[in-house]
PDB file of C-alpha atoms in Angstrom:
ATOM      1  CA  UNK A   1      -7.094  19.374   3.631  1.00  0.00           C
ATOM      2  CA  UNK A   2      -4.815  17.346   1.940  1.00  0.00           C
ATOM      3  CA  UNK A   3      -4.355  13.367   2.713  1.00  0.00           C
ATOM      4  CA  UNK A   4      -1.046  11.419   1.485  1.00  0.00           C
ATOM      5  CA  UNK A   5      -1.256   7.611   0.403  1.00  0.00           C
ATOM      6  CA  UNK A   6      -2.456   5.403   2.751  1.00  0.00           C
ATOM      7  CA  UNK A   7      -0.061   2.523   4.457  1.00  0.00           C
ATOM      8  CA  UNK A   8      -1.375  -0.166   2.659  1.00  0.00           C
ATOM      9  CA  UNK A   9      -0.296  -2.943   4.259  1.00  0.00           C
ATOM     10  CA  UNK A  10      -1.594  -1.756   7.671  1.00  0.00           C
ATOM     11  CA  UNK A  11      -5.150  -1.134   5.238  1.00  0.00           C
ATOM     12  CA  UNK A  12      -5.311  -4.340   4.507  1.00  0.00           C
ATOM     13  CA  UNK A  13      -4.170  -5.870   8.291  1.00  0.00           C
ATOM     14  CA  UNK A  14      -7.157  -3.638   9.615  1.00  0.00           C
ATOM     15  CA  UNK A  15      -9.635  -6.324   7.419  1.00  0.00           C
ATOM     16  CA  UNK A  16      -8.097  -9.102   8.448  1.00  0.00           C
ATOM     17  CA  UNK A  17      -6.128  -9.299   5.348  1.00  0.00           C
ATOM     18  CA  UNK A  18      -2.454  -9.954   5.184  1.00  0.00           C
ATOM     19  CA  UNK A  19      -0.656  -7.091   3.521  1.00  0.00           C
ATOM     20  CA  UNK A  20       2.567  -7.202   2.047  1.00  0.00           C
ATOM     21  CA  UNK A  21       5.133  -4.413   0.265  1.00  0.00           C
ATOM     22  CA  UNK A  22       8.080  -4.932  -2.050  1.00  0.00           C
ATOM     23  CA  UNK A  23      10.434  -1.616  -2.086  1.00  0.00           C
ATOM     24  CA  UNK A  24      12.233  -2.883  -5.025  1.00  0.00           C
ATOM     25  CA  UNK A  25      11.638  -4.546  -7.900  1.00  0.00           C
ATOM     26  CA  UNK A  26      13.521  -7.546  -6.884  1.00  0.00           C
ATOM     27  CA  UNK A  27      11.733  -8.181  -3.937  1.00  0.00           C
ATOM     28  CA  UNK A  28       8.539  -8.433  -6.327  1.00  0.00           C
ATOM     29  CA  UNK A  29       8.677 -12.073  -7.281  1.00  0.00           C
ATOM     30  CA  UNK A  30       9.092 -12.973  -3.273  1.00  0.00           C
ATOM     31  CA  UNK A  31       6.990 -10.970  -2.002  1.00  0.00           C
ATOM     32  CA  UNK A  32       4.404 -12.483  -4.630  1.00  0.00           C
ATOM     33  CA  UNK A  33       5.428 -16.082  -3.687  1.00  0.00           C
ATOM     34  CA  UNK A  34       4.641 -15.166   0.058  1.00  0.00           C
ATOM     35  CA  UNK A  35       1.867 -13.457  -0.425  1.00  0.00           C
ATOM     36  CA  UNK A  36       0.237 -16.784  -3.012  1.00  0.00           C
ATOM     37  CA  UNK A  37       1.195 -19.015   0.066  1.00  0.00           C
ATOM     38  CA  UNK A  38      -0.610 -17.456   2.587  1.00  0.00           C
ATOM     39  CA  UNK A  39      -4.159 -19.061   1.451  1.00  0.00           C
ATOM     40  CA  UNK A  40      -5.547 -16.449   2.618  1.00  0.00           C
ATOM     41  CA  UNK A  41      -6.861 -12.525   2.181  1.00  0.00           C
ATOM     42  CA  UNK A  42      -3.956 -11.067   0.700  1.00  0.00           C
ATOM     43  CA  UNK A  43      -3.491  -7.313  -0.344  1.00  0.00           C
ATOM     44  CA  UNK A  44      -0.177  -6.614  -2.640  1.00  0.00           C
ATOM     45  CA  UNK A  45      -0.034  -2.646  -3.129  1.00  0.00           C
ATOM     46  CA  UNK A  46       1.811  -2.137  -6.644  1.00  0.00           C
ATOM     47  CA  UNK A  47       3.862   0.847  -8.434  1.00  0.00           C
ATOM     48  CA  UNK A  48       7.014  -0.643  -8.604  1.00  0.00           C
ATOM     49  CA  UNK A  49       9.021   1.919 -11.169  1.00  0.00           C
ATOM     50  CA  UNK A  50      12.601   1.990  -9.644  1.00  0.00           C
ATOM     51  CA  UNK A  51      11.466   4.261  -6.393  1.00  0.00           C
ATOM     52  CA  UNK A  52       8.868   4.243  -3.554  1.00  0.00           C
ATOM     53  CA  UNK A  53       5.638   4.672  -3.852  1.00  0.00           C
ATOM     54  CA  UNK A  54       5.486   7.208  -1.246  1.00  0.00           C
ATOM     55  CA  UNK A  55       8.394   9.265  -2.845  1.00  0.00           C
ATOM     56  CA  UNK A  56       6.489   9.424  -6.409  1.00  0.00           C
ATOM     57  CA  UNK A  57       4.089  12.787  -6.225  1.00  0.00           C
ATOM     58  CA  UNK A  58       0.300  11.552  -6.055  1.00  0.00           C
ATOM     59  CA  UNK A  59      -1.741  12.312  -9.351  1.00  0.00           C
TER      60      UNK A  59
END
């Protein structure tokens, strides 16, 4: 059995956390803003290197 990378934004939601994803490196800083606004739980998956995370093969 093999399992692929988990939605990590829905991870986080599932805690009561508020999960966020930037696709792109310029969404990072945003995305960061939002996510230091919230006051809250916040869960900011990272591997930002110019593709998806879920196109880059798992290690």
């Amino acid at each position: 059995m093999r399992f692929g990378n988990p939605d990590i934004v829905k991870y986080a939601e599932s805690f009561g956390a508020k999960g966020y994803r930037a696709s792109h490196v310029d969404e990072l800083l945003p995305t960061l803003r939002a996510a230091l606004d919230a006051g809250c739980s916040d869960l900011l998956p990272g591997g930002l290197l110019g593709e998806p995370a879920a196109d880059r093969p798992s290690r």
